[in-house]
PDB file of C-alpha atoms and ligand atoms in Angstrom:
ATOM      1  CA  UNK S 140     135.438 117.283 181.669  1.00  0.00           C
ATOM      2  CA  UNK S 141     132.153 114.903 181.251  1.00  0.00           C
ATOM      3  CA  UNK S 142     132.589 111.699 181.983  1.00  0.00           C
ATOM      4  CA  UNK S 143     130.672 110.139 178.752  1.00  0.00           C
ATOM      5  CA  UNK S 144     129.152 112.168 175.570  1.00  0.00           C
ATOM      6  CA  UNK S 145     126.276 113.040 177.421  1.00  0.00           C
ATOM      7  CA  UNK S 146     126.404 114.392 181.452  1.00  0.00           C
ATOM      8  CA  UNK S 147     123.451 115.235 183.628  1.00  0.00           C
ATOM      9  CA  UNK S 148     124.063 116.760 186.795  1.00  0.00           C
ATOM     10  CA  UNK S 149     121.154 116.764 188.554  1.00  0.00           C
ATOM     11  CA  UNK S 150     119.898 118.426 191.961  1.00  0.00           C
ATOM     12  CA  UNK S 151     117.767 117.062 194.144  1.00  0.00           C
ATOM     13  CA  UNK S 152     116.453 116.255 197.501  1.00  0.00           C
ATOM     14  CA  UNK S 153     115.628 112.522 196.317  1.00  0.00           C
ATOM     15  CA  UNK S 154     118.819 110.999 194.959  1.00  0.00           C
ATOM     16  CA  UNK S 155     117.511 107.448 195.087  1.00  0.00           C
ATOM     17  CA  UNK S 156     114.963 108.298 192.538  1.00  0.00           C
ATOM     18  CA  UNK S 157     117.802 108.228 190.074  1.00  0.00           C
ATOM     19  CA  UNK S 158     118.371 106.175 187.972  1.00  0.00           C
ATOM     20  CA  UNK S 159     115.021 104.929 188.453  1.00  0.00           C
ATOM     21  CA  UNK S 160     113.173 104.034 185.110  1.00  0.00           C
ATOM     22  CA  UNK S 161     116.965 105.135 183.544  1.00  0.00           C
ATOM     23  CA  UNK S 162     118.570 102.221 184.714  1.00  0.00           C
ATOM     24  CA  UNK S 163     116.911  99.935 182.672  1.00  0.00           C
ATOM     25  CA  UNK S 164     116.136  98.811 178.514  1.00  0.00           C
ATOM     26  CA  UNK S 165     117.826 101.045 175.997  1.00  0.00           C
ATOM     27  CA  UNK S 166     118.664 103.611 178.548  1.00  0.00           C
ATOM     28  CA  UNK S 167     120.304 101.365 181.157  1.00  0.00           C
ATOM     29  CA  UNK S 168     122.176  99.187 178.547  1.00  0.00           C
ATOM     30  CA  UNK S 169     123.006 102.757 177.188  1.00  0.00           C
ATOM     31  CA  UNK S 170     124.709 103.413 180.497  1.00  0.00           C
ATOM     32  CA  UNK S 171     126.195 100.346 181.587  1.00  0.00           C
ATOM     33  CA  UNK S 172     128.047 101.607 177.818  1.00  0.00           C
ATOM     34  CA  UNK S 173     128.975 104.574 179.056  1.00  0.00           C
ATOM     35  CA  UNK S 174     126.921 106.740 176.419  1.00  0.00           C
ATOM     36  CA  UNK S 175     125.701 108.950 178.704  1.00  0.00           C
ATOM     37  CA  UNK S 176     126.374 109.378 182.459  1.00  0.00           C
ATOM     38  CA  UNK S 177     124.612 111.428 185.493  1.00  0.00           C
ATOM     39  CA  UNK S 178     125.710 112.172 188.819  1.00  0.00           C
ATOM     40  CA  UNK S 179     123.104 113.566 191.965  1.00  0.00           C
ATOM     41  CA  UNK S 180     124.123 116.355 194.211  1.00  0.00           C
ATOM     42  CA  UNK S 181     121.691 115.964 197.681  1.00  0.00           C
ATOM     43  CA  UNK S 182     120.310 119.226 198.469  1.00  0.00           C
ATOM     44  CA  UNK S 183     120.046 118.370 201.767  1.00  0.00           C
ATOM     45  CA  UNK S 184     123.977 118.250 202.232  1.00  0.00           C
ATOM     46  CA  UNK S 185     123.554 122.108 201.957  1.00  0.00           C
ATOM     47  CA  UNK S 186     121.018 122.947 204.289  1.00  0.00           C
ATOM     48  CA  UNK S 187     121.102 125.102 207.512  1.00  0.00           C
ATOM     49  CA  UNK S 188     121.742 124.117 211.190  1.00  0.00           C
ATOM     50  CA  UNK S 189     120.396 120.482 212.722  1.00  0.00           C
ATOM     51  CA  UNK S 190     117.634 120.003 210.470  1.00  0.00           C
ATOM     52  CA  UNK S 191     119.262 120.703 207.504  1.00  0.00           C
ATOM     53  CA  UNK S 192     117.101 122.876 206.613  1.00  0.00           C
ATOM     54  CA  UNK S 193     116.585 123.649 202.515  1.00  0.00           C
ATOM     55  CA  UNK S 194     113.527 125.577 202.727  1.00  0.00           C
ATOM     56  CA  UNK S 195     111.679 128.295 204.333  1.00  0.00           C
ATOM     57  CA  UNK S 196     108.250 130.859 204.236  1.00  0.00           C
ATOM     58  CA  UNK S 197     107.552 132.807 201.390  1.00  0.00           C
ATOM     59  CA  UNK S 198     107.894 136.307 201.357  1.00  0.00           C
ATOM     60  CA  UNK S 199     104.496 137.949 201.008  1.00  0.00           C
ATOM     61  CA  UNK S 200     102.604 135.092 202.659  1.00  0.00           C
ATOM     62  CA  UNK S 201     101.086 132.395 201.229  1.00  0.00           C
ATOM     63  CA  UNK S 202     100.603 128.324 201.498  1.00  0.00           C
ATOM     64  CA  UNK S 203     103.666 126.306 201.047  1.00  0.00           C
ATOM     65  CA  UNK S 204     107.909 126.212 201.395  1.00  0.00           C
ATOM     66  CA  UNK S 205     110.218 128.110 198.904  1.00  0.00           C
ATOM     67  CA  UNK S 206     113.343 126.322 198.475  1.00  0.00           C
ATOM     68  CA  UNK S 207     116.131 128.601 199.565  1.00  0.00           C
ATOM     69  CA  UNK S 208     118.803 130.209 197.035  1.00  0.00           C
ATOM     70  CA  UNK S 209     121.652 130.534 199.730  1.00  0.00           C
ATOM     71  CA  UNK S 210     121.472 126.426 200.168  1.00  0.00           C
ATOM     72  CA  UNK S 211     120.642 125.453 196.023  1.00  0.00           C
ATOM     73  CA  UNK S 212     123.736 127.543 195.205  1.00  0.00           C
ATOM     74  CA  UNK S 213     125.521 126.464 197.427  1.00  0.00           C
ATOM     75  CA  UNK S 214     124.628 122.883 195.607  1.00  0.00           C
ATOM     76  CA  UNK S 215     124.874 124.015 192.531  1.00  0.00           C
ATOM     77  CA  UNK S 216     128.611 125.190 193.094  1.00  0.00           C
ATOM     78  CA  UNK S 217     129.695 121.885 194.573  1.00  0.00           C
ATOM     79  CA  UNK S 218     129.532 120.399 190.987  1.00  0.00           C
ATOM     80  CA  UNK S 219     133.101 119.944 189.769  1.00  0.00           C
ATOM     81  CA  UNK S 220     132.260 122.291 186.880  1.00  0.00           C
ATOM     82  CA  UNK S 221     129.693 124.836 185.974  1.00  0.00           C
ATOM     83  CA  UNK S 222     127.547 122.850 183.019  1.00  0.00           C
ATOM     84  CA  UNK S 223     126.747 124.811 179.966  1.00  0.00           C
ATOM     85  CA  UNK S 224     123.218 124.950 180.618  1.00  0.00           C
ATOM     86  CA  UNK S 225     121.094 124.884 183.665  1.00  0.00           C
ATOM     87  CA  UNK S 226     117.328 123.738 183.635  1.00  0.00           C
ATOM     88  CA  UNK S 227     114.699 123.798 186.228  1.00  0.00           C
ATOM     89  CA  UNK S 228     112.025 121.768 185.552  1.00  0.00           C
ATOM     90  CA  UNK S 229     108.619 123.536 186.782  1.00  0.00           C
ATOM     91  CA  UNK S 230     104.785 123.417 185.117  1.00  0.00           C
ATOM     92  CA  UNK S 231     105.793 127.135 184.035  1.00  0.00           C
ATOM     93  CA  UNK S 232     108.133 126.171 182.026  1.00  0.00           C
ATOM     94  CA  UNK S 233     108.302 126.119 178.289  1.00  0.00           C
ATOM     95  CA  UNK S 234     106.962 123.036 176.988  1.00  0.00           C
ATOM     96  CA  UNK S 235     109.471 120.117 176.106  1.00  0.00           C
ATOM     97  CA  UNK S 236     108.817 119.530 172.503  1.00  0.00           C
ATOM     98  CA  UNK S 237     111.102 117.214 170.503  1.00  0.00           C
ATOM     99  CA  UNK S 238     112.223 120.070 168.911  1.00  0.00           C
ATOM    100  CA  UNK S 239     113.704 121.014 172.889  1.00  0.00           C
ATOM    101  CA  UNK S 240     114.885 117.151 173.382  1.00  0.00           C
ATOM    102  CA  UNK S 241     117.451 117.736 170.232  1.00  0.00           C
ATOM    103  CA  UNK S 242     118.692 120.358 171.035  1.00  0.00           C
ATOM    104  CA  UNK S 243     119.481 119.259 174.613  1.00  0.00           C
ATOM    105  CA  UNK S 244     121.410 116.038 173.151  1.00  0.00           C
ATOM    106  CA  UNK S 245     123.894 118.610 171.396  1.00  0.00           C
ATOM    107  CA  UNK S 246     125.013 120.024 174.771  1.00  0.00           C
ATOM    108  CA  UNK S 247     127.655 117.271 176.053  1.00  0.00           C
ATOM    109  CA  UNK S 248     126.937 118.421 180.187  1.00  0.00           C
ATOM    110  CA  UNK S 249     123.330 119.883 181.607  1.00  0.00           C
ATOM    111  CA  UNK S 250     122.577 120.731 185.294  1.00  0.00           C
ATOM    112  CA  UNK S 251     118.817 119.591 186.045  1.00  0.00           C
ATOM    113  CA  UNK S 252     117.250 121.340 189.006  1.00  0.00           C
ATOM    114  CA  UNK S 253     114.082 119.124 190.567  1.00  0.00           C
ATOM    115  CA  UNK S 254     111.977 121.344 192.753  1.00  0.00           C
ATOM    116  CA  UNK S 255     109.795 120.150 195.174  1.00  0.00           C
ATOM    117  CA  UNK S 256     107.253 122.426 197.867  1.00  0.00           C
ATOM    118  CA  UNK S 257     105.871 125.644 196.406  1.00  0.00           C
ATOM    119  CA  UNK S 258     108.630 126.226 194.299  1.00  0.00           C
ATOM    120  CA  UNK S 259     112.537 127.584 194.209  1.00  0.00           C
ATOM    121  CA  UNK S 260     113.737 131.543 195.179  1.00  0.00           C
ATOM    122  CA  UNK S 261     113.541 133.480 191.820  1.00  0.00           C
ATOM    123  CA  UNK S 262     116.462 135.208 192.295  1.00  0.00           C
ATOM    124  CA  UNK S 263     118.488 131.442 191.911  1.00  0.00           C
ATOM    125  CA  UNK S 264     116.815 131.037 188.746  1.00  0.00           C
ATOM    126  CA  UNK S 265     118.213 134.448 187.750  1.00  0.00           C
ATOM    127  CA  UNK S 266     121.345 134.515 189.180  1.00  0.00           C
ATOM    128  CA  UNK S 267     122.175 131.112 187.453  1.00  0.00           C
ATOM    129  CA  UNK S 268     120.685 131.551 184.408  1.00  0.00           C
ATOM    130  CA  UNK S 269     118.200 128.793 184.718  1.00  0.00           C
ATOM    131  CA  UNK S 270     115.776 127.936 182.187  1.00  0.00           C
ATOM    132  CA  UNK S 271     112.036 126.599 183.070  1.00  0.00           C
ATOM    133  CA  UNK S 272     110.898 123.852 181.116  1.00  0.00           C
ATOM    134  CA  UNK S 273     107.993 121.893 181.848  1.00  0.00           C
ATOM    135  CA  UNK S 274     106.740 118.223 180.394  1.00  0.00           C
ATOM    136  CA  UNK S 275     102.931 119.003 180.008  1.00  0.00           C
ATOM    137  CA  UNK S 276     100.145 121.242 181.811  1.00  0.00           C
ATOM    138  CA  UNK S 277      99.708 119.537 184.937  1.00  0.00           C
ATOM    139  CA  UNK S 278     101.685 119.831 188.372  1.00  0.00           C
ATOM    140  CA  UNK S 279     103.626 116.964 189.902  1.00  0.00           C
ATOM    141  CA  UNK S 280     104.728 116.492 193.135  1.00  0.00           C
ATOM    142  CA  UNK S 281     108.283 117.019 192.340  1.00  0.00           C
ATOM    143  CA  UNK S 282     110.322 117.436 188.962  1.00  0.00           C
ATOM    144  CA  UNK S 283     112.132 114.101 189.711  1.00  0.00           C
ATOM    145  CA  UNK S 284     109.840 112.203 187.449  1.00  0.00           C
ATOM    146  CA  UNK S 285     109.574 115.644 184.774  1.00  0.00           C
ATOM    147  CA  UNK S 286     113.892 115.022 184.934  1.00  0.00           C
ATOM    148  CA  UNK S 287     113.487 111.606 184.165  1.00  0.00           C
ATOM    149  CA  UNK S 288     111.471 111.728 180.937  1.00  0.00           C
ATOM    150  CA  UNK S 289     113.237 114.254 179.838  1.00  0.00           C
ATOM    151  CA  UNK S 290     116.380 112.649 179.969  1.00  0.00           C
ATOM    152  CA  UNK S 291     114.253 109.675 178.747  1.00  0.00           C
ATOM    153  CA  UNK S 292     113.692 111.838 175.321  1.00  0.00           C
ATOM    154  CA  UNK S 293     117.521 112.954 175.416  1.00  0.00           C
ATOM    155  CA  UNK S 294     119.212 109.574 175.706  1.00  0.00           C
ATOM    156  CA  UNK S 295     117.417 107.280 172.807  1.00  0.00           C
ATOM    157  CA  UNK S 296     118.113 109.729 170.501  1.00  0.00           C
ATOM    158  CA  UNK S 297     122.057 109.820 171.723  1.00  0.00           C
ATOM    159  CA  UNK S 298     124.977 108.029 169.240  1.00  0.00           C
ATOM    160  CA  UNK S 299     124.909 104.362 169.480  1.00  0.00           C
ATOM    161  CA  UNK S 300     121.759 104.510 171.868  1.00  0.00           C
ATOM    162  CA  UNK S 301     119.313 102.907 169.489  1.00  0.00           C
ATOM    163  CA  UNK S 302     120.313 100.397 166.923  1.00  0.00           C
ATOM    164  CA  UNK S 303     119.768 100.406 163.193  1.00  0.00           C
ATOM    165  CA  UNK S 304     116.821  99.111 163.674  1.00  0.00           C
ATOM    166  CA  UNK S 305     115.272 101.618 164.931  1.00  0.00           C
ATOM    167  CA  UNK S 306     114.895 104.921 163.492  1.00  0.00           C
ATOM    168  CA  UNK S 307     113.458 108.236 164.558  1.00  0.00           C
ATOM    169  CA  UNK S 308     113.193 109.213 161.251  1.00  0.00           C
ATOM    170  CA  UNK S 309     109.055 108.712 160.595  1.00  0.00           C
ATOM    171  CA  UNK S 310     108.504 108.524 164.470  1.00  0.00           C
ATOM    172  CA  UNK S 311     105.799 110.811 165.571  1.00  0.00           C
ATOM    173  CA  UNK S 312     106.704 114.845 165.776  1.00  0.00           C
ATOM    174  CA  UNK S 313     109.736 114.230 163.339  1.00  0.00           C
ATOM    175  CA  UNK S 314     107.440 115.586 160.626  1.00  0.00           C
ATOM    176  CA  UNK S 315     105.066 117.610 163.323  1.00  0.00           C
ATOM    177  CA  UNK S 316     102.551 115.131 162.749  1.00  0.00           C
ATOM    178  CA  UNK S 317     101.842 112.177 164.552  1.00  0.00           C
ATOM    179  CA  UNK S 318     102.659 108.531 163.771  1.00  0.00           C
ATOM    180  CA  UNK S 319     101.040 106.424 161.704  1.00  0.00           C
ATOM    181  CA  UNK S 320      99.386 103.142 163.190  1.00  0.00           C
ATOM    182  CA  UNK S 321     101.468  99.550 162.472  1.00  0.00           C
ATOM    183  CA  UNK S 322     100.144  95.794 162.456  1.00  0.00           C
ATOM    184  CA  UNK S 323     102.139  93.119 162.645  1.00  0.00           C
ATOM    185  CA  UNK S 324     101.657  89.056 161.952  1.00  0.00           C
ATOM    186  CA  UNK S 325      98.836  86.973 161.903  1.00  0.00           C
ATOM    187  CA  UNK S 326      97.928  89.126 158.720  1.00  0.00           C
ATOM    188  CA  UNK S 327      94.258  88.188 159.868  1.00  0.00           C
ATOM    189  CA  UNK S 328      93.376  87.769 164.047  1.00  0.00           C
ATOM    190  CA  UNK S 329      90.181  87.184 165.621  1.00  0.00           C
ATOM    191  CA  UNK S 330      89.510  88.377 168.886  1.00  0.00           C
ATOM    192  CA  UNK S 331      88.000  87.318 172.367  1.00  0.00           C
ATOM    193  CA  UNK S 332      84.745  88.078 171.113  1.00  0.00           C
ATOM    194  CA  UNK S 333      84.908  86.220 167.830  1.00  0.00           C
ATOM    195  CA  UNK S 334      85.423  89.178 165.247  1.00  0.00           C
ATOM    196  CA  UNK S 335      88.008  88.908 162.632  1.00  0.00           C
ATOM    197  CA  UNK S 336      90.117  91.759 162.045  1.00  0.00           C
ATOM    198  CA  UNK S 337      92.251  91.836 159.159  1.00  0.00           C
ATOM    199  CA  UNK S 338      95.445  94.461 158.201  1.00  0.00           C
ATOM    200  CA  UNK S 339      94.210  96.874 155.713  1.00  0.00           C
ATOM    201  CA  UNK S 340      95.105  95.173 152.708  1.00  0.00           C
ATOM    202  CA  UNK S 341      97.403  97.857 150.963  1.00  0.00           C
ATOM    203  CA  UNK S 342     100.361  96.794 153.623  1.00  0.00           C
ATOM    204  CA  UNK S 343     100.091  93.439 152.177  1.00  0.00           C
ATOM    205  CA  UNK S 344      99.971  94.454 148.658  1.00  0.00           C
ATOM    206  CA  UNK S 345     103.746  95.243 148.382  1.00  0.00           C
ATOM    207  CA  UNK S 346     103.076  98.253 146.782  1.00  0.00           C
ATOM    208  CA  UNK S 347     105.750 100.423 148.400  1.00  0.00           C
ATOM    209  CA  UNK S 348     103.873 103.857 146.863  1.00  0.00           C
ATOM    210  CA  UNK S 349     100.953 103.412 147.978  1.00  0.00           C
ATOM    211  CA  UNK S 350     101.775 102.325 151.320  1.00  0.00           C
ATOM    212  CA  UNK S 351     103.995 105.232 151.942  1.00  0.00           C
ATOM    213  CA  UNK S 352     100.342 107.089 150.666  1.00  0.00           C
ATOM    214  CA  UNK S 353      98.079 105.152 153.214  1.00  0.00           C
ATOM    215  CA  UNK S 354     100.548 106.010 155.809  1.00  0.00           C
ATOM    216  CA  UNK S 355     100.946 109.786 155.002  1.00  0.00           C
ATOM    217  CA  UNK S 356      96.869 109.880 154.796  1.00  0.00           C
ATOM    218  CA  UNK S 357      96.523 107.890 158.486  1.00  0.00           C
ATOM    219  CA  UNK S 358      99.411 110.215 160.131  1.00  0.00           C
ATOM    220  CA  UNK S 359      97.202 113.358 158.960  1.00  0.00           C
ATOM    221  CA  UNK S 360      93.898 111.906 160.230  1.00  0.00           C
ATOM    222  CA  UNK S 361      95.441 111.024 163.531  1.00  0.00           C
ATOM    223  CA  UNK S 362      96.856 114.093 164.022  1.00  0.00           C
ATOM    224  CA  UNK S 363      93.807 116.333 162.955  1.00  0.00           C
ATOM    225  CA  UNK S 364      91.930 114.040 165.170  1.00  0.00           C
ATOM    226  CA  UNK S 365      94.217 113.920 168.462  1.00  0.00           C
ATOM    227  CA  UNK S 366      96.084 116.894 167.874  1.00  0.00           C
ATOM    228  CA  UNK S 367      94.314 120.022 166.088  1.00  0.00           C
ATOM    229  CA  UNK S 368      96.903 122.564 167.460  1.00  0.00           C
ATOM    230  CA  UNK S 369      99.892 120.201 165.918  1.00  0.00           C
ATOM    231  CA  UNK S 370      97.564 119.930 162.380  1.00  0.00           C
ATOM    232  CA  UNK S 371      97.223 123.858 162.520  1.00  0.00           C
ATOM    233  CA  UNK S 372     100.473 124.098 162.056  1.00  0.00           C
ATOM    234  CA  UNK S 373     101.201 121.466 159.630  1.00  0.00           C
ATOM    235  CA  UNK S 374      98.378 122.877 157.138  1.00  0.00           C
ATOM    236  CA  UNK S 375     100.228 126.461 157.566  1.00  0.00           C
ATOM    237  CA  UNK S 376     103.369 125.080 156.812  1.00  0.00           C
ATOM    238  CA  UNK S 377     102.555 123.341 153.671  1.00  0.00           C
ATOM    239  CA  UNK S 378     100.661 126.407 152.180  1.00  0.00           C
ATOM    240  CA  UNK S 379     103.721 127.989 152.828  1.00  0.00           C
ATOM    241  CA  UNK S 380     106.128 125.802 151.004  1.00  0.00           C
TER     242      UNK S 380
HETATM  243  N1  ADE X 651     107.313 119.835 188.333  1.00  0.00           N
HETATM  244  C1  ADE X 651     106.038 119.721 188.719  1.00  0.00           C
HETATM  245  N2  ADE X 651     105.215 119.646 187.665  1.00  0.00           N
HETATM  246  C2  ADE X 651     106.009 119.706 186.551  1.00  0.00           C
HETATM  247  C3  ADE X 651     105.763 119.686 185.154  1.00  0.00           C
HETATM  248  N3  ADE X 651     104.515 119.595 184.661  1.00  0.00           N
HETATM  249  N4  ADE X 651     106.796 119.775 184.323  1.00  0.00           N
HETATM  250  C4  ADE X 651     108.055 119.901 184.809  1.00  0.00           C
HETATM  251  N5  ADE X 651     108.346 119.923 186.111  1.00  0.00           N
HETATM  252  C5  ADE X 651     107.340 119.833 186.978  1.00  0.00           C
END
């Protein structure tokens, strides 16, 4: 049984990075609720003879450590229950889209691998079932931190997480474009240097058309601009339609 709507077991050999950036704002308060709920198994606990070792040489040669399957299992099957889906976060992964992050919220308990060295013994990936995702194309030192934001992603969108206030409705990727830019009060601010900047003056106008307009026009512009790949995609999608 999960001990809120939304469990993450997660393995690692850093336990006191969790819950790190978690335990505050909407995610802590989201906690402290009990709307979601982790617990961190210590690799180390599993490791072999006085060092507690987790790791060892790869086979073939090479630089680097390859986390051991014999100890991560052994890890893995400490956890009072086997979760319904296992992740290992790793660069090779499949990228974490938003489309990924809501589907994850769905699943009421997920087992999080972190990996640190060279990597983790394929055959515990295979023999578990785990699938790679990865937050962007760069390496980290560890997937602590890739863990984090994903869970990050997973939580705010979780029941009674965000407020009415809020919504993720027109946020960026809900319509695979980006977001469009905001301005709030004074209507008209000058800055250190002396020039006056003033909000484009169809948000004023009340003119709820042709502000939802502007803002449709600005979210394409961004997106073609910052994002080609995302605006690809977009522009095939409407032809279709
Ligand atoms: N571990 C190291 N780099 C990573 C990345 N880019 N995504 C997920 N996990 C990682």
């Amino acid at each position: 049984m999960s001990k809120s709507p939304w469990h993450v077991n997660i393995l690692t050999l850093f336990p006191e990075m969790f819950p790190g950036s978690l335990g505050q704002s909407l995610s802590g308060k989201a906690l402290e609720k009990g709307l979601w709920s982790y617990d961190t198994v210590n690799m180390r606990d599993f490791g072999h003879g006085v060092h507690k070792a987790v790791d060892d040489t790869p086979f073939g040669g090479g630089a680097g450590m390859v986390l051991r399957a014999d100890v991560l299992e052994d890890a893995l099957l400490s956890l009072p229950h086997k979760a319904a889906k296992n992740i290992y976060m790793s660069p090779r992964g499949k990228p974490l889209t938003q489309n990924k992050v809501t589907e994850l919220t769905k699943i009421p308990e997920i087992t999080i691998l972190c990996g640190r060295y060279e990597g983790v013994d394929q055959r515990l990936l295979d023999a578990h079932n785990f699938e790679e995702v990865s937050i962007g194309d760069y390496v980290l030192s560890g997937g602590e931190p890739a863990a984090i934001i994903l869970m990050d992603a997973c939580i705010r969108l979780l029941d009674g997480v965000m407020g009415n206030t809020q919504t993720p409705d027109e946020e960026s990727f809900s319509n695979g474009l980006l977001e469009y830019p905001h301005y709030t009060k004074p209507a008209s601010w000058t800055d250190s240097s002396g020039a006056q900047h003033d909000v484009p003056e169809v948000l004023t106008s009340g003119h709820h058309k042709k502000i939802a307009q502007w803002r449709k026009e600005r979210s394409e512009a961004i997106t073609k601009q910052n994002r080609p790949d995302l605006w690809e995609i977009h522009k095939n999608k409407e032809k279709s339609l």
